[in-house]
Coordinates of N, CA, C and O and ligand atoms in Angstrom, one line a residue:
M83 N -78.5 -60.8 -13.8 CA -79.5 -59.8 -14.2 C -79.1 -58.4 -13.7 O -78.9 -58.2 -12.5
K84 N -79.0 -57.4 -14.6 CA -78.7 -56.1 -14.1 C -79.9 -55.4 -13.4 O -81.0 -55.6 -13.8
R85 N -79.6 -54.6 -12.4 CA -80.7 -54.0 -11.7 C -80.6 -52.5 -11.9 O -79.6 -51.8 -11.8
V86 N -81.8 -51.9 -12.1 CA -82.0 -50.5 -12.4 C -82.9 -49.9 -11.4 O -84.0 -50.3 -11.2
L87 N -82.4 -48.8 -10.8 CA -83.3 -48.0 -9.9 C -83.8 -46.8 -10.7 O -83.1 -46.1 -11.3
V88 N -85.2 -46.7 -10.8 CA -85.8 -45.6 -11.5 C -86.3 -44.6 -10.4 O -87.2 -45.0 -9.6
V89 N -85.8 -43.4 -10.5 CA -86.3 -42.3 -9.6 C -87.1 -41.3 -10.4 O -86.6 -40.6 -11.2
E90 N -88.4 -41.4 -10.3 CA -89.3 -40.6 -11.1 C -90.6 -40.4 -10.4 O -91.2 -41.4 -9.9
D91 N -91.1 -39.1 -10.4 CA -92.4 -38.9 -9.7 C -93.6 -38.9 -10.6 O -94.7 -38.8 -10.1
N92 N -93.4 -38.9 -11.9 CA -94.5 -38.9 -12.8 C -94.9 -40.4 -13.1 O -94.1 -41.2 -13.6
A93 N -96.2 -40.7 -12.7 CA -96.6 -42.1 -12.8 C -96.6 -42.6 -14.2 O -96.3 -43.8 -14.4
N94 N -96.9 -41.8 -15.2 CA -96.9 -42.4 -16.6 C -95.5 -42.7 -17.0 O -95.3 -43.7 -17.6
N95 N -94.6 -41.8 -16.7 CA -93.2 -42.1 -17.1 C -92.6 -43.3 -16.3 O -91.9 -44.1 -16.9
M96 N -93.0 -43.4 -15.1 CA -92.5 -44.5 -14.3 C -93.0 -45.8 -14.9 O -92.3 -46.8 -15.1
R97 N -94.3 -45.8 -15.2 CA -94.9 -47.1 -15.8 C -94.2 -47.5 -17.1 O -93.9 -48.6 -17.3
L98 N -94.0 -46.5 -17.9 CA -93.3 -46.7 -19.2 C -91.9 -47.2 -19.0 O -91.5 -48.2 -19.6
L99 N -91.2 -46.6 -18.1 CA -89.8 -47.0 -17.9 C -89.7 -48.4 -17.3 O -88.9 -49.3 -17.7
L100 N -90.6 -48.7 -16.4 CA -90.5 -50.1 -15.8 C -90.9 -51.1 -16.8 O -90.3 -52.2 -16.8
K101 N -91.8 -50.8 -17.7 CA -92.3 -51.8 -18.7 C -91.1 -52.0 -19.7 O -90.8 -53.2 -20.1
L102 N -90.5 -50.9 -20.2 CA -89.4 -51.1 -21.2 C -88.2 -51.8 -20.6 O -87.6 -52.7 -21.2
L103 N -87.8 -51.4 -19.4 CA -86.7 -52.1 -18.8 C -86.9 -53.5 -18.4 O -86.1 -54.4 -18.7
G104 N -88.1 -53.8 -17.9 CA -88.5 -55.1 -17.5 C -88.5 -56.0 -18.8 O -88.1 -57.1 -18.8
G105 N -89.1 -55.4 -19.9 CA -89.1 -56.2 -21.1 C -87.8 -56.4 -21.7 O -87.6 -57.3 -22.6
S106 N -86.8 -55.7 -21.3 CA -85.4 -55.9 -21.8 C -84.6 -56.7 -20.9 O -83.4 -56.8 -21.1
G107 N -85.2 -57.3 -19.9 CA -84.5 -58.2 -19.0 C -83.8 -57.6 -17.8 O -83.0 -58.2 -17.1
Y108 N -84.2 -56.3 -17.5 CA -83.6 -55.7 -16.2 C -84.6 -55.9 -15.1 O -85.8 -56.0 -15.2
E109 N -84.0 -56.1 -13.9 CA -84.7 -56.1 -12.6 C -84.9 -54.6 -12.3 O -83.9 -53.8 -12.3
T110 N -86.1 -54.2 -11.9 CA -86.3 -52.7 -11.6 C -86.7 -52.5 -10.2 O -87.3 -53.3 -9.5
I111 N -86.2 -51.3 -9.7 CA -86.6 -50.8 -8.4 C -87.1 -49.4 -8.5 O -86.5 -48.7 -9.3
K112 N -88.2 -49.1 -7.9 CA -88.7 -47.7 -8.1 C -88.7 -46.8 -6.9 O -88.9 -47.3 -5.7
A113 N -88.5 -45.6 -7.1 CA -88.5 -44.5 -6.1 C -89.2 -43.3 -6.6 O -89.0 -43.0 -7.8
E114 N -90.1 -42.7 -5.8 CA -90.9 -41.6 -6.3 C -90.4 -40.2 -5.8 O -90.9 -39.2 -6.2
T115 N -89.4 -40.2 -4.9 CA -88.8 -39.0 -4.4 C -87.3 -39.1 -4.4 O -86.8 -40.3 -4.4
G116 N -86.6 -38.0 -4.4 CA -85.2 -38.0 -4.3 C -84.6 -38.7 -3.1 O -83.7 -39.5 -3.1
E117 N -85.3 -38.4 -1.9 CA -84.9 -39.0 -0.7 C -85.0 -40.6 -0.7 O -84.1 -41.3 -0.3
E118 N -86.1 -41.1 -1.3 CA -86.3 -42.5 -1.4 C -85.2 -43.1 -2.4 O -84.7 -44.2 -2.2
G119 N -84.9 -42.3 -3.4 CA -83.9 -42.8 -4.4 C -82.6 -42.9 -3.7 O -81.9 -43.9 -4.0
V120 N -82.2 -42.0 -2.9 CA -80.9 -42.0 -2.2 C -80.9 -43.3 -1.3 O -79.9 -44.0 -1.3
R121 N -81.9 -43.4 -0.5 CA -82.0 -44.6 0.4 C -81.9 -45.9 -0.4 O -81.1 -46.8 0.0
L122 N -82.6 -46.0 -1.5 CA -82.6 -47.3 -2.2 C -81.3 -47.5 -3.0 O -80.9 -48.6 -3.1
A123 N -80.7 -46.4 -3.4 CA -79.4 -46.6 -4.1 C -78.4 -47.1 -3.1 O -77.6 -48.0 -3.5
I124 N -78.4 -46.7 -1.9 CA -77.5 -47.1 -0.9 C -77.8 -48.6 -0.4 O -76.9 -49.4 -0.3
E125 N -79.1 -48.8 -0.2 CA -79.5 -50.2 0.3 C -79.4 -51.2 -0.7 O -79.0 -52.4 -0.5
E126 N -79.8 -50.9 -2.0 CA -80.0 -52.0 -3.0 C -78.8 -52.1 -4.0 O -78.6 -53.0 -4.7
M127 N -77.9 -51.0 -4.0 CA -76.7 -51.0 -4.8 C -77.1 -51.4 -6.3 O -76.5 -52.4 -6.8
P128 N -78.0 -50.7 -7.0 CA -78.3 -51.0 -8.4 C -77.1 -50.8 -9.3 O -76.2 -50.0 -8.9
D129 N -77.1 -51.4 -10.5 CA -76.1 -51.2 -11.5 C -76.2 -49.9 -12.1 O -75.3 -49.2 -12.4
H130 N -77.5 -49.5 -12.4 CA -77.8 -48.2 -13.1 C -78.9 -47.5 -12.3 O -79.7 -48.1 -11.6
I131 N -78.8 -46.2 -12.4 CA -79.9 -45.3 -11.8 C -80.4 -44.3 -12.9 O -79.6 -43.6 -13.5
L132 N -81.7 -44.3 -13.1 CA -82.3 -43.3 -14.0 C -82.9 -42.3 -13.1 O -83.7 -42.6 -12.2
M133 N -82.4 -41.0 -13.2 CA -82.8 -40.0 -12.2 C -83.5 -38.8 -12.9 O -82.9 -38.1 -13.6
D134 N -84.8 -38.7 -12.5 CA -85.5 -37.5 -12.9 C -84.9 -36.3 -12.2 O -84.3 -36.5 -11.1
I135 N -85.0 -35.1 -12.7 CA -84.4 -33.9 -12.1 C -85.4 -33.2 -11.2 O -85.1 -32.9 -10.0
K136 N -86.6 -33.0 -11.7 CA -87.6 -32.3 -10.9 C -88.4 -33.3 -10.1 O -89.2 -34.1 -10.7
L137 N -88.2 -33.3 -8.8 CA -88.8 -34.3 -7.9 C -89.3 -33.5 -6.7 O -88.8 -32.5 -6.4
P138 N -90.3 -34.1 -6.0 CA -90.7 -33.5 -4.7 C -89.6 -33.6 -3.7 O -88.9 -34.7 -3.7
G139 N -89.4 -32.7 -2.8 CA -88.3 -32.7 -1.9 C -87.0 -32.4 -2.6 O -86.9 -31.5 -3.4
I140 N -85.9 -33.1 -2.3 CA -84.6 -32.8 -2.9 C -84.7 -33.2 -4.4 O -85.4 -34.1 -4.8
D141 N -84.0 -32.4 -5.2 CA -84.1 -32.7 -6.7 C -83.1 -33.8 -7.1 O -82.3 -34.3 -6.3
G142 N -83.1 -34.1 -8.4 CA -82.3 -35.2 -8.9 C -80.8 -34.9 -8.8 O -80.0 -35.8 -8.6
V143 N -80.4 -33.6 -8.9 CA -79.0 -33.2 -8.8 C -78.5 -33.5 -7.3 O -77.4 -34.0 -7.1
E144 N -79.3 -33.0 -6.4 CA -79.0 -33.2 -5.0 C -78.9 -34.7 -4.6 O -78.0 -35.1 -3.9
A145 N -79.9 -35.4 -5.1 CA -79.9 -36.9 -4.8 C -78.7 -37.6 -5.4 O -78.1 -38.4 -4.7
T146 N -78.3 -37.2 -6.6 CA -77.1 -37.8 -7.2 C -75.9 -37.4 -6.4 O -75.0 -38.3 -6.2
G147 N -75.8 -36.2 -5.9 CA -74.7 -35.8 -5.1 C -74.5 -36.7 -3.9 O -73.5 -37.1 -3.5
R148 N -75.7 -36.9 -3.2 CA -75.7 -37.7 -2.0 C -75.3 -39.2 -2.3 O -74.6 -39.8 -1.5
I149 N -75.8 -39.7 -3.4 CA -75.5 -41.1 -3.8 C -74.0 -41.2 -4.1 O -73.3 -42.1 -3.7
R150 N -73.4 -40.2 -4.8 CA -72.0 -40.2 -5.2 C -71.2 -40.2 -3.9 O -70.1 -40.7 -3.9
A151 N -71.7 -39.4 -2.9 CA -70.9 -39.3 -1.7 C -71.0 -40.5 -0.8 O -70.3 -40.6 0.2
S152 N -71.9 -41.4 -1.1 CA -72.1 -42.6 -0.2 C -71.1 -43.7 -0.7 O -70.5 -43.6 -1.7
V153 N -71.0 -44.7 0.2 CA -70.1 -45.8 -0.1 C -70.7 -46.7 -1.1 O -70.2 -47.0 -2.2
G154 N -71.9 -47.2 -0.9 CA -72.5 -48.2 -1.7 C -73.0 -47.8 -3.0 O -72.9 -48.5 -4.0
G155 N -73.5 -46.6 -3.1 CA -74.1 -46.1 -4.4 C -73.1 -45.4 -5.4 O -73.5 -45.1 -6.5
S156 N -71.9 -45.3 -5.0 CA -71.0 -44.4 -5.7 C -70.6 -45.0 -7.1 O -70.2 -44.3 -8.0
K157 N -70.7 -46.3 -7.3 CA -70.3 -46.9 -8.5 C -71.4 -47.1 -9.6 O -71.1 -47.5 -10.7
A158 N -72.6 -46.8 -9.2 CA -73.7 -46.9 -10.2 C -73.5 -46.0 -11.4 O -73.0 -44.9 -11.2
V159 N -74.0 -46.4 -12.5 CA -74.1 -45.5 -13.7 C -75.4 -44.7 -13.5 O -76.5 -45.3 -13.4
I160 N -75.2 -43.4 -13.3 CA -76.4 -42.5 -13.1 C -76.7 -41.7 -14.3 O -75.8 -40.9 -14.8
I161 N -77.9 -41.8 -14.8 CA -78.3 -41.1 -16.0 C -79.5 -40.2 -15.7 O -80.5 -40.6 -15.2
A162 N -79.3 -38.9 -16.0 CA -80.4 -37.9 -15.8 C -81.4 -38.1 -16.8 O -81.1 -38.2 -18.0
I163 N -82.7 -38.0 -16.4 CA -83.8 -38.0 -17.4 C -84.6 -36.8 -17.1 O -85.2 -36.7 -16.1
T164 N -84.6 -35.9 -18.1 CA -85.2 -34.6 -17.8 C -85.6 -33.9 -19.1 O -85.1 -34.1 -20.1
S165 N -86.5 -32.9 -18.9 CA -87.0 -32.2 -20.1 C -86.1 -30.9 -20.3 O -86.3 -30.2 -21.3
Y166 N -85.2 -30.7 -19.5 CA -84.3 -29.5 -19.7 C -83.5 -29.8 -21.0 O -82.8 -30.8 -21.1
A167 N -83.7 -29.0 -22.0 CA -83.2 -29.3 -23.4 C -81.9 -28.6 -23.8 O -81.4 -28.9 -24.8
M168 N -81.5 -27.7 -23.0 CA -80.3 -26.9 -23.5 C -79.0 -27.6 -23.3 O -78.8 -28.3 -22.3
A169 N -78.1 -27.4 -24.3 CA -76.8 -28.0 -24.3 C -76.0 -27.7 -23.0 O -75.3 -28.6 -22.5
E170 N -76.1 -26.5 -22.5 CA -75.4 -26.2 -21.4 C -75.8 -27.0 -20.1 O -75.0 -27.2 -19.2
D171 N -77.1 -27.4 -20.1 CA -77.5 -28.2 -19.0 C -76.9 -29.6 -19.1 O -76.5 -30.2 -18.1
R172 N -76.7 -30.1 -20.3 CA -76.0 -31.4 -20.5 C -74.6 -31.3 -19.8 O -74.3 -32.2 -19.0
E173 N -73.9 -30.3 -20.1 CA -72.5 -30.1 -19.5 C -72.6 -30.0 -18.0 O -71.8 -30.6 -17.3
R174 N -73.6 -29.3 -17.5 CA -73.8 -29.1 -16.1 C -74.1 -30.4 -15.4 O -73.5 -30.8 -14.4
F175 N -75.0 -31.2 -16.0 CA -75.3 -32.5 -15.4 C -74.0 -33.4 -15.3 O -73.8 -34.1 -14.3
L176 N -73.3 -33.4 -16.4 CA -72.1 -34.3 -16.5 C -71.1 -33.8 -15.4 O -70.3 -34.7 -14.9
S177 N -71.1 -32.6 -15.1 CA -70.1 -32.1 -14.1 C -70.6 -32.3 -12.7 O -69.9 -32.1 -11.7
Q178 N -71.9 -32.7 -12.6 CA -72.5 -32.9 -11.2 C -72.7 -34.3 -10.8 O -73.5 -34.7 -10.0
G179 N -71.9 -35.2 -11.5 CA -71.9 -36.6 -11.0 C -72.7 -37.6 -11.9 O -72.7 -38.8 -11.6
F180 N -73.4 -37.1 -12.9 CA -74.1 -37.9 -13.8 C -73.2 -38.5 -14.9 O -72.3 -37.8 -15.3
D181 N -73.5 -39.7 -15.3 CA -72.7 -40.3 -16.4 C -73.4 -40.0 -17.8 O -72.7 -40.2 -18.8
G182 N -74.6 -39.6 -17.8 CA -75.3 -39.4 -19.0 C -76.5 -38.6 -18.8 O -76.9 -38.3 -17.7
Y183 N -77.2 -38.3 -19.9 CA -78.3 -37.4 -20.0 C -79.3 -37.9 -21.1 O -78.9 -38.0 -22.2
I184 N -80.5 -38.1 -20.7 CA -81.5 -38.5 -21.7 C -82.7 -37.5 -21.6 O -83.2 -37.2 -20.5
E185 N -83.1 -37.0 -22.8 CA -84.1 -36.0 -22.8 C -85.5 -36.6 -22.8 O -85.8 -37.6 -23.5
K186 N -86.4 -36.0 -22.1 CA -87.9 -36.3 -22.2 C -88.4 -35.5 -23.4 O -87.9 -34.4 -23.7
P187 N -89.4 -35.9 -24.1 CA -90.2 -37.1 -23.7 C -89.4 -38.4 -24.0 O -88.6 -38.4 -24.9
I188 N -89.7 -39.4 -23.2 CA -89.0 -40.7 -23.3 C -89.4 -41.3 -24.7 O -90.6 -41.4 -25.0
D189 N -88.4 -41.8 -25.4 CA -88.6 -42.5 -26.7 C -88.6 -44.0 -26.4 O -87.5 -44.5 -26.2
P190 N -89.7 -44.7 -26.5 CA -89.7 -46.1 -26.1 C -88.9 -46.9 -27.0 O -88.5 -48.0 -26.6
Y191 N -88.5 -46.4 -28.2 CA -87.8 -47.2 -29.2 C -86.3 -47.1 -29.0 O -85.5 -47.9 -29.5
T192 N -85.8 -46.1 -28.3 CA -84.4 -45.9 -28.2 C -83.9 -45.8 -26.8 O -82.7 -45.9 -26.5
I193 N -84.7 -45.7 -25.8 CA -84.2 -45.4 -24.4 C -83.3 -46.5 -23.8 O -82.3 -46.2 -23.2
V194 N -83.7 -47.7 -24.0 CA -82.9 -48.8 -23.4 C -81.5 -48.8 -24.1 O -80.5 -49.0 -23.4
K195 N -81.5 -48.6 -25.4 CA -80.2 -48.6 -26.1 C -79.3 -47.4 -25.6 O -78.1 -47.5 -25.4
E196 N -80.0 -46.3 -25.3 CA -79.2 -45.1 -24.8 C -78.6 -45.4 -23.5 O -77.5 -45.1 -23.2
I197 N -79.4 -46.1 -22.6 CA -79.0 -46.4 -21.3 C -77.8 -47.4 -21.4 O -76.7 -47.2 -20.7
E198 N -77.9 -48.4 -22.3 CA -76.8 -49.4 -22.4 C -75.5 -48.7 -23.0 O -74.4 -49.1 -22.7
E199 N -75.7 -47.8 -23.8 CA -74.6 -47.1 -24.4 C -73.8 -46.3 -23.3 O -72.6 -46.4 -23.2
Y200 N -74.5 -45.6 -22.5 CA -73.9 -44.9 -21.4 C -73.2 -45.9 -20.4 O -72.1 -45.7 -19.9
A201 N -73.9 -47.0 -20.1 CA -73.3 -48.0 -19.2 C -72.0 -48.6 -19.8 O -71.0 -48.8 -19.1
R202 N -72.0 -48.9 -21.1 CA -70.8 -49.4 -21.8 C -69.7 -48.5 -21.7 O -68.6 -48.8 -21.4
N203 N -70.0 -47.2 -22.0 CA -68.9 -46.2 -22.0 C -68.3 -46.0 -20.6 O -67.1 -45.8 -20.4
T204 N -69.2 -46.2 -19.6 CA -68.7 -46.0 -18.2 C -67.9 -47.2 -17.7 O -67.0 -47.1 -17.0
D205 N -68.3 -48.4 -18.2 CA -67.6 -49.6 -17.8 C -66.3 -49.8 -18.4 O -65.4 -50.5 -18.0
D206 N -66.1 -49.1 -19.6 CA -64.9 -49.3 -20.4 C -63.7 -48.7 -19.6 O -63.7 -47.5 -19.3
P207 N -62.7 -49.5 -19.2 CA -61.6 -49.1 -18.4 C -60.8 -48.0 -19.2 O -60.2 -47.2 -18.5
R208 N -60.8 -48.0 -20.5 CA -60.1 -47.0 -21.3 C -60.6 -45.6 -21.1 O -59.9 -44.6 -21.3
S209 N -61.9 -45.6 -20.7 CA -62.5 -44.2 -20.6 C -62.2 -43.6 -19.2 O -62.5 -42.5 -18.9
G210 N -61.5 -44.4 -18.4 CA -61.0 -43.9 -17.1 C -62.1 -43.8 -16.1 O -62.1 -43.1 -15.2
Ligands
LIG40 MN1 -90.5 -35.0 -12.1

């Protein structure tokens, strides 16, 4: 069973993500701050991480940088989940250690597929 760490401070989004991922057969781990997300990424070594950007304390970009710099968390597929909608932000996130980018509001009908698409692309050895 694949394990997903969800780092999200909005209770409604967290509840929705845990429900959708759990319903699709994922084991879920939750963190409500960037610091907690970094700690759990290193301790639990999840397969995937969904990372909100606006968080109390360190933001999702800083948290992702710390996870990438760690030994245990560096191989996770990390996907930014944020309401920043501009194309230039997408490029910025991809250059800052994220493997993908999903825009809010969360679409319950497509989000799990989007996560799996990014995971497949990242696992593909041809993609380097
Ligand atoms: Mn937030």
